[in-house]
Amino acid sequence: GHRHEGRDGGGQHGRARELGDFFVLRYLKNYGAAFGILQNKQIFLILLTAVILVMILYVYIKTPDTPHYRLIRIFSIMLAAGAMGNMYDRFAHRYVIDFLYAKVIDFPIFNVADCYVVVSAVVLAMLIGFYYQEEDMAVYKFGGKKEKESSSL
């Protein structure tokens, strides 16, 4: 995302198309990350995204394929999809194309990939914080499977 007035530099605006009183379609070249931060740091952003994608892959592989963990699997895929969408733009164009402006709340211009990243990250944080128990998270520890509680002696 990026501010609609270009106060934080780097963005290039095109024409805008109003969608009622709430949304405006406005083309913007974002050379940074969310909300216009890290302008012109494409290599850093690509490397950061690659590290995040490896972490998501690790979580996905370690997540049991059971109904109890289904939400983690779904939202980790959504997070990866959003990250890859923005990463594709960075590779293909050297900037991310942002185009959704929530006029009603004067929110920075963003794109669909940003929605995937933000929604899935918030949902995953809520699931980890409030739904899953500490023992549910043990599957993600390094060094293989969770140790059994009982002694083998």
mmCIF file of C-alpha atoms in Angstrom:
data_model
loop_
_atom_site.group_PDB
_atom_site.id
_atom_site.type_symbol
_atom_site.label_atom_id
_atom_site.label_comp_id
_atom_site.label_asym_id
_atom_site.label_seq_id
_atom_site.Cartn_x
_atom_site.Cartn_y
_atom_site.Cartn_z
ATOM 1 C CA GLY A 1 0.000 0.000 0.000
ATOM 2 C CA HIS A 2 0.935 3.634 -0.349
ATOM 3 C CA ARG A 3 -0.510 7.001 0.673
ATOM 4 C CA HIS A 4 -2.798 8.403 -2.003
ATOM 5 C CA GLU A 5 -1.164 11.834 -2.076
ATOM 6 C CA GLY A 6 2.412 10.638 -2.530
ATOM 7 C CA ARG A 7 3.645 12.341 0.655
ATOM 8 C CA ASP A 8 6.157 9.551 1.241
ATOM 9 C CA GLY A 9 7.670 9.755 -2.254
ATOM 10 C CA GLY A 10 8.313 7.126 -4.889
ATOM 11 C CA GLY A 11 4.741 6.560 -6.029
ATOM 12 C CA GLN A 12 3.519 7.430 -9.510
ATOM 13 C CA HIS A 13 -0.169 8.087 -9.996
ATOM 14 C CA GLY A 14 -2.389 7.477 -12.973
ATOM 15 C CA ARG A 15 -6.061 8.221 -13.515
ATOM 16 C CA ALA A 16 -8.606 7.488 -10.804
ATOM 17 C CA ARG A 17 -12.042 5.890 -11.188
ATOM 18 C CA GLU A 18 -14.605 6.423 -8.420
ATOM 19 C CA LEU A 19 -16.565 3.401 -7.190
ATOM 20 C CA GLY A 20 -19.299 5.099 -5.213
ATOM 21 C CA ASP A 21 -18.486 7.046 -2.070
ATOM 22 C CA PHE A 22 -16.225 4.379 -0.589
ATOM 23 C CA PHE A 23 -13.644 3.123 -3.087
ATOM 24 C CA VAL A 24 -11.513 4.641 -5.810
ATOM 25 C CA LEU A 25 -9.494 2.664 -8.346
ATOM 26 C CA ARG A 26 -6.227 4.591 -8.623
ATOM 27 C CA TYR A 27 -3.107 3.239 -10.346
ATOM 28 C CA LEU A 28 0.051 3.649 -8.273
ATOM 29 C CA LYS A 29 3.600 2.360 -8.749
ATOM 30 C CA ASN A 30 4.827 1.497 -5.240
ATOM 31 C CA TYR A 31 8.625 1.144 -5.131
ATOM 32 C CA GLY A 32 8.507 0.223 -1.431
ATOM 33 C CA ALA A 33 6.593 -2.010 0.942
ATOM 34 C CA ALA A 34 3.308 -1.598 2.797
ATOM 35 C CA PHE A 35 2.233 2.008 3.426
ATOM 36 C CA GLY A 36 5.112 3.308 1.292
ATOM 37 C CA ILE A 37 7.917 2.245 3.664
ATOM 38 C CA LEU A 38 11.313 1.019 2.400
ATOM 39 C CA GLN A 39 11.154 2.929 -0.890
ATOM 40 C CA ASN A 40 13.614 1.702 -3.566
ATOM 41 C CA LYS A 41 14.841 -1.241 -1.452
ATOM 42 C CA GLN A 42 13.789 -3.901 -3.999
ATOM 43 C CA ILE A 43 16.609 -6.394 -3.382
ATOM 44 C CA PHE A 44 16.054 -6.245 0.379
ATOM 45 C CA LEU A 45 12.285 -6.667 -0.092
ATOM 46 C CA ILE A 46 12.749 -9.642 -2.445
ATOM 47 C CA LEU A 47 15.176 -11.311 0.001
ATOM 48 C CA LEU A 48 12.861 -10.615 2.942
ATOM 49 C CA THR A 49 9.926 -12.093 1.006
ATOM 50 C CA ALA A 50 12.004 -15.175 0.126
ATOM 51 C CA VAL A 51 12.850 -15.714 3.823
ATOM 52 C CA ILE A 52 9.178 -15.308 4.776
ATOM 53 C CA LEU A 53 8.137 -17.780 2.056
ATOM 54 C CA VAL A 54 10.653 -20.346 3.369
ATOM 55 C CA MET A 55 9.210 -19.869 6.874
ATOM 56 C CA ILE A 56 5.659 -20.315 5.551
ATOM 57 C CA LEU A 57 6.744 -23.460 3.686
ATOM 58 C CA TYR A 58 8.274 -24.833 6.919
ATOM 59 C CA VAL A 59 5.026 -24.144 8.805
ATOM 60 C CA TYR A 60 2.938 -25.690 6.036
ATOM 61 C CA ILE A 61 5.068 -28.853 5.901
ATOM 62 C CA LYS A 62 5.021 -29.224 9.715
ATOM 63 C CA THR A 63 1.264 -28.586 9.986
ATOM 64 C CA PRO A 64 -0.663 -31.860 10.368
ATOM 65 C CA ASP A 65 -3.235 -32.457 7.624
ATOM 66 C CA THR A 66 -6.121 -32.742 10.062
ATOM 67 C CA PRO A 67 -9.318 -30.711 10.524
ATOM 68 C CA HIS A 68 -7.905 -29.214 13.758
ATOM 69 C CA TYR A 69 -5.061 -27.506 11.841
ATOM 70 C CA ARG A 70 -6.977 -26.744 8.618
ATOM 71 C CA LEU A 71 -7.225 -23.007 9.306
ATOM 72 C CA ILE A 72 -3.448 -22.704 9.717
ATOM 73 C CA ARG A 73 -2.975 -24.515 6.386
ATOM 74 C CA ILE A 74 -5.524 -22.288 4.582
ATOM 75 C CA PHE A 75 -4.270 -18.979 5.948
ATOM 76 C CA SER A 76 -0.595 -19.864 5.485
ATOM 77 C CA ILE A 77 -1.373 -20.538 1.803
ATOM 78 C CA MET A 78 -3.173 -17.174 1.585
ATOM 79 C CA LEU A 79 -0.200 -15.429 3.214
ATOM 80 C CA ALA A 80 2.187 -17.082 0.744
ATOM 81 C CA ALA A 81 -0.081 -16.188 -2.192
ATOM 82 C CA GLY A 82 -0.138 -12.510 -1.217
ATOM 83 C CA ALA A 83 3.620 -12.434 -0.668
ATOM 84 C CA MET A 84 4.231 -14.119 -4.045
ATOM 85 C CA GLY A 85 1.855 -11.719 -5.796
ATOM 86 C CA ASN A 86 3.792 -8.682 -4.622
ATOM 87 C CA MET A 87 7.122 -10.452 -5.219
ATOM 88 C CA TYR A 88 6.075 -11.167 -8.822
ATOM 89 C CA ASP A 89 5.376 -7.446 -9.350
ATOM 90 C CA ARG A 90 8.806 -6.576 -7.901
ATOM 91 C CA PHE A 91 10.537 -9.019 -10.283
ATOM 92 C CA ALA A 92 8.468 -8.133 -13.345
ATOM 93 C CA HIS A 93 8.186 -4.343 -12.915
ATOM 94 C CA ARG A 94 10.638 -3.345 -10.138
ATOM 95 C CA TYR A 95 7.619 -1.979 -8.242
ATOM 96 C CA VAL A 96 4.293 -3.235 -6.889
ATOM 97 C CA ILE A 97 1.112 -2.087 -8.601
ATOM 98 C CA ASP A 98 -1.327 -0.708 -6.020
ATOM 99 C CA PHE A 99 -4.799 0.355 -7.134
ATOM 100 C CA LEU A 100 -7.396 0.187 -4.327
ATOM 101 C CA TYR A 101 -8.004 3.363 -2.335
ATOM 102 C CA ALA A 102 -10.532 3.310 0.528
ATOM 103 C CA LYS A 103 -11.647 6.924 0.209
ATOM 104 C CA VAL A 104 -14.101 6.685 3.101
ATOM 105 C CA ILE A 105 -11.282 6.099 5.649
ATOM 106 C CA ASP A 106 -8.417 7.759 3.711
ATOM 107 C CA PHE A 107 -6.384 4.526 3.878
ATOM 108 C CA PRO A 108 -3.147 4.095 1.867
ATOM 109 C CA ILE A 109 -3.556 2.688 -1.651
ATOM 110 C CA PHE A 110 -3.178 -1.092 -1.664
ATOM 111 C CA ASN A 111 -3.740 -4.168 -3.853
ATOM 112 C CA VAL A 112 -5.361 -7.601 -3.595
ATOM 113 C CA ALA A 113 -2.070 -9.264 -2.559
ATOM 114 C CA ASP A 114 -1.852 -6.798 0.355
ATOM 115 C CA CYS A 115 -5.368 -7.899 1.417
ATOM 116 C CA TYR A 116 -4.262 -11.541 1.413
ATOM 117 C CA VAL A 117 -1.142 -10.747 3.470
ATOM 118 C CA VAL A 118 -2.867 -8.547 6.047
ATOM 119 C CA VAL A 119 -6.030 -10.641 6.501
ATOM 120 C CA SER A 120 -4.147 -13.950 6.713
ATOM 121 C CA ALA A 121 -1.489 -12.539 9.081
ATOM 122 C CA VAL A 122 -4.166 -11.107 11.406
ATOM 123 C CA VAL A 123 -6.204 -14.336 11.348
ATOM 124 C CA LEU A 124 -3.087 -16.472 11.972
ATOM 125 C CA ALA A 125 -2.070 -14.226 14.888
ATOM 126 C CA MET A 126 -5.573 -14.519 16.373
ATOM 127 C CA LEU A 127 -5.617 -18.307 15.900
ATOM 128 C CA ILE A 128 -2.194 -18.705 17.527
ATOM 129 C CA GLY A 129 -3.023 -16.261 20.299
ATOM 130 C CA PHE A 130 -6.549 -17.387 21.170
ATOM 131 C CA TYR A 131 -7.556 -20.675 19.522
ATOM 132 C CA TYR A 132 -4.571 -23.020 19.456
ATOM 133 C CA GLN A 133 -3.016 -24.161 22.718
ATOM 134 C CA GLU A 134 0.700 -24.287 23.476
ATOM 135 C CA GLU A 135 0.702 -28.062 22.917
ATOM 136 C CA ASP A 136 -0.847 -27.549 19.452
ATOM 137 C CA MET A 137 2.130 -25.352 18.534
ATOM 138 C CA ALA A 138 4.660 -28.036 19.578
ATOM 139 C CA VAL A 139 4.505 -29.486 16.029
ATOM 140 C CA TYR A 140 6.520 -26.455 14.826
ATOM 141 C CA LYS A 141 9.510 -26.950 17.127
ATOM 142 C CA PHE A 142 12.818 -27.727 15.436
ATOM 143 C CA GLY A 143 14.205 -31.236 15.934
ATOM 144 C CA GLY A 144 11.325 -33.340 14.733
ATOM 145 C CA LYS A 145 8.198 -34.534 16.495
ATOM 146 C CA LYS A 146 7.021 -33.596 19.942
ATOM 147 C CA GLU A 147 8.526 -35.826 22.635
ATOM 148 C CA LYS A 148 6.171 -38.124 24.504
ATOM 149 C CA GLU A 149 5.338 -37.158 28.049
ATOM 150 C CA SER A 150 5.842 -40.671 29.439
ATOM 151 C CA SER A 151 9.221 -42.056 30.389
ATOM 152 C CA SER A 152 10.592 -45.034 28.471
ATOM 153 C CA LEU A 153 12.310 -46.554 31.526
#
